[in-house]
GROMACS .gro file of C-alpha atoms in nm:
model
  225
    1MET     CA    1  20.313   8.602  12.363
    2THR     CA    2  20.074   8.773  12.572
    3SER     CA    3  20.228   8.978  12.839
    4LYS     CA    4  20.124   8.975  13.202
    5LYS     CA    5  19.994   9.337  13.156
    6GLU     CA    6  19.811   9.245  12.857
    7ALA     CA    7  19.639   8.950  13.016
    8SER     CA    8  19.546   9.168  13.317
    9GLU     CA    9  19.385   9.388  13.067
   10ARG     CA   10  19.147   9.115  12.958
   11LYS     CA   11  18.854   8.983  13.118
   12VAL     CA   12  18.677   8.653  13.027
   13ILE     CA   13  18.301   8.632  13.049
   14ASP     CA   14  18.099   8.312  12.955
   15GLY     CA   15  18.407   8.199  12.749
   16VAL     CA   16  18.432   8.529  12.573
   17VAL     CA   17  18.754   8.735  12.593
   18LEU     CA   18  18.675   9.112  12.633
   19GLU     CA   19  18.965   9.363  12.623
   20SER     CA   20  18.989   9.652  12.859
   21GLY     CA   21  18.972   9.979  12.689
   22LYS     CA   22  18.717   9.886  12.402
   23GLU     CA   23  18.355   9.977  12.405
   24ASP     CA   24  18.180   9.900  12.739
   25ILE     CA   25  17.979   9.583  12.708
   26GLN     CA   26  17.797   9.485  12.962
   27PRO     CA   27  17.756   9.119  13.063
   28TYR     CA   28  17.414   8.967  13.012
   29GLU     CA   29  17.212   8.953  13.328
   30ARG     CA   30  16.935   8.696  13.360
   31SER     CA   31  16.789   8.924  13.647
   32SER     CA   32  16.734   9.218  13.382
   33CYS     CA   33  16.540   8.982  13.187
   34LYS     CA   34  16.333   8.888  13.471
   35ARG     CA   35  16.251   9.261  13.551
   36GLY     CA   36  16.138   9.301  13.184
   37GLU     CA   37  15.898   9.007  13.215
   38GLY     CA   38  15.764   9.158  13.522
   39ILE     CA   39  15.707   9.517  13.367
   40ALA     CA   40  15.533   9.323  13.088
   41ARG     CA   41  15.297   9.152  13.303
   42ARG     CA   42  15.216   9.469  13.489
   43LEU     CA   43  15.147   9.632  13.168
   44GLU     CA   44  14.919   9.354  13.045
   45GLY     CA   45  14.744   9.367  13.374
   46ASP     CA   46  14.689   9.735  13.325
   47ARG     CA   47  14.527   9.663  12.997
   48SER     CA   48  14.321   9.386  13.108
   49GLY     CA   49  14.205   9.617  13.412
   50LYS     CA   50  14.117   9.891  13.173
   51LYS     CA   51  13.927   9.648  12.929
   52LYS     CA   52  13.734   9.497  13.225
   53GLY     CA   53  13.670   9.850  13.349
   54LYS     CA   54  13.523   9.939  13.009
   55GLU     CA   55  13.322   9.655  12.996
   56GLU     CA   56  13.167   9.717  13.345
   57GLU     CA   57  13.082  10.074  13.243
   58GLU     CA   58  12.928   9.949  12.895
   59SER     CA   59  12.721   9.684  13.124
   60VAL     CA   60  12.621   9.968  13.383
   61ARG     CA   61  12.522  10.184  13.073
   62LYS     CA   62  12.306   9.931  12.925
   63LYS     CA   63  12.137   9.853  13.254
   64LYS     CA   64  12.058  10.233  13.299
   65MET     CA   65  11.915  10.258  12.933
   66LYS     CA   66  11.698   9.941  12.993
   67LYS     CA   67  11.544  10.066  13.286
   68GLU     CA   68  11.489  10.425  13.139
   69ARG     CA   69  11.340  10.256  12.811
   70GLU     CA   70  11.095  10.057  13.029
   71GLU     CA   71  10.983  10.381  13.203
   72TRP     CA   72  10.937  10.561  12.849
   73GLU     CA   73  10.729  10.245  12.743
   74LYS     CA   74  10.508  10.277  13.031
   75TYR     CA   75  10.486  10.681  12.971
   76VAL     CA   76  10.377  10.652  12.610
   77GLU     CA   77  10.116  10.386  12.680
   78GLY     CA   78   9.979  10.570  12.960
   79LYS     CA   79  10.076  10.347  13.232
   80GLY     CA   80  10.310  10.560  13.430
   81GLU     CA   81  10.237  10.813  13.705
   82GLU     CA   82  10.227  11.109  13.471
   83ASP     CA   83   9.936  10.951  13.300
   84LEU     CA   84   9.707  11.048  13.588
   85LYS     CA   85   9.822  11.416  13.580
   86GLU     CA   86   9.751  11.433  13.193
   87LYS     CA   87   9.443  11.230  13.182
   88ASN     CA   88   9.226  11.521  13.118
   89ASN     CA   89   9.444  11.677  12.845
   90GLU     CA   90   9.395  11.437  12.578
   91GLU     CA   91   9.253  11.708  12.326
   92LYS     CA   92   9.604  11.897  12.383
   93GLU     CA   93   9.812  11.622  12.186
   94ILE     CA   94   9.930  11.488  12.491
   95GLU     CA   95   9.945  11.131  12.373
   96LEU     CA   96  10.148  11.220  12.047
   97GLU     CA   97  10.373  11.454  12.247
   98ARG     CA   98  10.472  11.176  12.467
   99TRP     CA   99  10.585  10.963  12.164
  100ILE     CA  100  10.781  11.240  12.027
  101LYS     CA  101  10.966  11.295  12.348
  102TYR     CA  102  11.033  10.915  12.375
  103MET     CA  103  11.198  10.962  12.007
  104ASN     CA  104  11.383  11.248  12.112
  105TRP     CA  105  11.537  11.039  12.429
  106ILE     CA  106  11.634  10.769  12.174
  107LYS     CA  107  11.804  11.020  11.949
  108VAL     CA  108  11.995  11.180  12.227
  109ASN     CA  109  12.106  10.870  12.405
  110TYR     CA  110  12.169  10.656  12.087
  111PRO     CA  111  12.360  10.920  11.886
  112THR     CA  112  12.505  10.652  11.628
  113MET     CA  113  12.155  10.564  11.568
  114ASP     CA  114  12.234  10.190  11.545
  115ASN     CA  115  11.867  10.071  11.522
  116ALA     CA  116  11.962   9.711  11.673
  117GLU     CA  117  12.033   9.896  11.983
  118SER     CA  118  11.815  10.207  11.960
  119LYS     CA  119  11.505  10.042  11.792
  120LEU     CA  120  11.414  10.395  11.676
  121ASN     CA  121  11.243  10.254  11.372
  122GLN     CA  122  11.004  10.017  11.565
  123VAL     CA  123  10.901  10.297  11.781
  124LEU     CA  124  10.833  10.522  11.472
  125GLU     CA  125  10.620  10.248  11.325
  126ARG     CA  126  10.429  10.189  11.640
  127CYS     CA  127  10.330  10.552  11.676
  128CYS     CA  128  10.213  10.569  11.324
  129LYS     CA  129  10.023  10.266  11.339
  130LYS     CA  130   9.871  10.356  11.670
  131TYR     CA  131   9.701  10.686  11.541
  132GLN     CA  132   9.622  10.572  11.187
  133GLU     CA  133   9.267  10.542  11.236
  134LYS     CA  134   9.198  10.835  11.450
  135GLU     CA  135   9.065  11.114  11.237
  136LYS     CA  136   9.190  11.412  11.463
  137TYR     CA  137   9.557  11.291  11.371
  138ARG     CA  138   9.536  11.224  10.989
  139ASN     CA  139   9.635  11.595  10.902
  140ASN     CA  140   9.827  11.656  11.222
  141LYS     CA  141  10.153  11.811  11.118
  142LYS     CA  142  10.358  11.672  11.401
  143TYR     CA  143  10.203  11.305  11.314
  144ILE     CA  144  10.300  11.319  10.953
  145LYS     CA  145  10.626  11.430  11.025
  146ILE     CA  146  10.664  11.118  11.230
  147TRP     CA  147  10.537  10.917  10.925
  148LEU     CA  148  10.781  11.103  10.690
  149GLU     CA  149  11.067  11.002  10.942
  150TYR     CA  150  10.939  10.634  10.932
  151ILE     CA  151  10.926  10.644  10.551
  152ASN     CA  152  11.284  10.757  10.537
  153THR     CA  153  11.385  10.438  10.679
  154CYS     CA  154  11.187  10.204  10.476
  155GLN     CA  155  11.251  10.050  10.131
  156ASP     CA  156  10.902  10.082   9.986
  157LYS     CA  157  10.862  10.464  10.021
  158LEU     CA  158  10.648  10.507   9.728
  159GLU     CA  159  10.410  10.228   9.835
  160ILE     CA  160  10.379  10.371  10.167
  161PHE     CA  161  10.277  10.707  10.030
  162ASN     CA  162  10.027  10.566   9.785
  163TRP     CA  163   9.876  10.379  10.097
  164LEU     CA  164   9.863  10.713  10.299
  165ARG     CA  165   9.700  10.893  10.002
  166GLN     CA  166   9.432  10.608  10.001
  167MET     CA  167   9.376  10.659  10.363
  168LYS     CA  168   9.360  11.026  10.345
  169ILE     CA  169   9.650  11.085  10.584
  170GLY     CA  170   9.846  11.384  10.533
  171GLU     CA  171   9.676  11.507  10.223
  172ARG     CA  172   9.584  11.835  10.352
  173LEU     CA  173   9.926  11.945  10.424
  174PRO     CA  174  10.164  12.067  10.167
  175LEU     CA  175  10.467  11.905  10.350
  176PHE     CA  176  10.311  11.565  10.260
  177TRP     CA  177  10.301  11.630   9.886
  178ARG     CA  178  10.639  11.792   9.859
  179ALA     CA  179  10.788  11.496  10.056
  180TRP     CA  180  10.609  11.255   9.828
  181ALA     CA  181  10.731  11.416   9.493
  182THR     CA  182  11.092  11.445   9.648
  183VAL     CA  183  11.093  11.063   9.710
  184ALA     CA  184  10.966  11.013   9.356
  185GLU     CA  185  11.226  11.252   9.191
  186LYS     CA  186  11.517  11.078   9.386
  187GLU     CA  187  11.396  10.748   9.255
  188MET     CA  188  11.433  10.881   8.922
  189LYS     CA  189  11.051  10.855   8.861
  190PHE     CA  190  11.018  11.229   8.726
  191THR     CA  191  10.679  11.184   8.541
  192LEU     CA  192  10.534  11.061   8.868
  193SER     CA  193  10.680  11.341   9.079
  194GLU     CA  194  10.544  11.587   8.809
  195GLN     CA  195  10.216  11.429   8.844
  196ILE     CA  196  10.228  11.427   9.228
  197LEU     CA  197  10.291  11.808   9.222
  198ARG     CA  198  10.006  11.860   8.952
  199GLU     CA  199   9.761  11.663   9.171
  200ALA     CA  200   9.843  11.860   9.475
  201MET     CA  201   9.760  12.185   9.302
  202LYS     CA  202   9.428  12.057   9.230
  203GLN     CA  203   9.314  11.984   9.591
  204HIS     CA  204   9.044  12.200   9.722
  205PHE     CA  205   9.189  12.203  10.062
  206LEU     CA  206   9.517  12.343   9.965
  207LYS     CA  207   9.344  12.675   9.804
  208GLN     CA  208   9.475  12.871  10.107
  209ASP     CA  209   9.725  13.114   9.962
  210GLN     CA  210  10.033  12.990  10.152
  211ASP     CA  211   9.973  12.630  10.121
  212LEU     CA  212   9.916  12.680   9.735
  213GLN     CA  213  10.227  12.897   9.707
  214ASP     CA  214  10.413  12.630   9.871
  215ILE     CA  215  10.311  12.351   9.620
  216GLN     CA  216  10.357  12.608   9.319
  217LYS     CA  217  10.711  12.697   9.437
  218ALA     CA  218  10.786  12.321   9.478
  219TYR     CA  219  10.660  12.270   9.114
  220GLN     CA  220  10.856  12.561   8.978
  221GLN     CA  221  11.184  12.418   9.146
  222PHE     CA  222  11.124  12.078   8.997
  223CYS     CA  223  11.086  12.240   8.639
  224ILE     CA  224  11.408  12.420   8.682
  225ARG     CA  225  11.600  12.104   8.778
   0.00000   0.00000   0.00000
């Protein structure tokens, strides 16, 4: 039989007999569950608030970028306020410089270069096509560099180079021939790459010492590879 002393040392909680002197076992408290639920709701609310805050920041950023892009579009098309200031400086390549500044703005503000958002490829293409009929730009180094950057985003690179050659765009610049030969080599068209460099060395307008040396060096490096 259980003595009165032993009985006094026992406690009954929810039908379970707990003996005094054993491990401290706290009774289940419904209030603690409710407190836990409250904390969970607050944490969820904090996460939801942070997510909403990020979404709002992204929305603000996109609106800002859209507004700035609209200003750049006006600028490159000569419809902005700066156009009046630069109106008489067209011979100083102001038009082309505008596009270059626009492209640099895109690269700074869209560092991941996701074209769906940055639209850099479209801007490059528009700039290339805008001046392709203008004689003064056909062998302008800055303009050809824009073409080369655009070509780098395309699948049909060699076809574009062929077309540029037919249009006499870039043919007076060693960088054009080197880039063309490099693309051919990367596409495993080694014979074509050699032909391009040999053709470049025959061009009378590349007879300047430095220009010819650039092509000859490119050809020597090709032969070593």
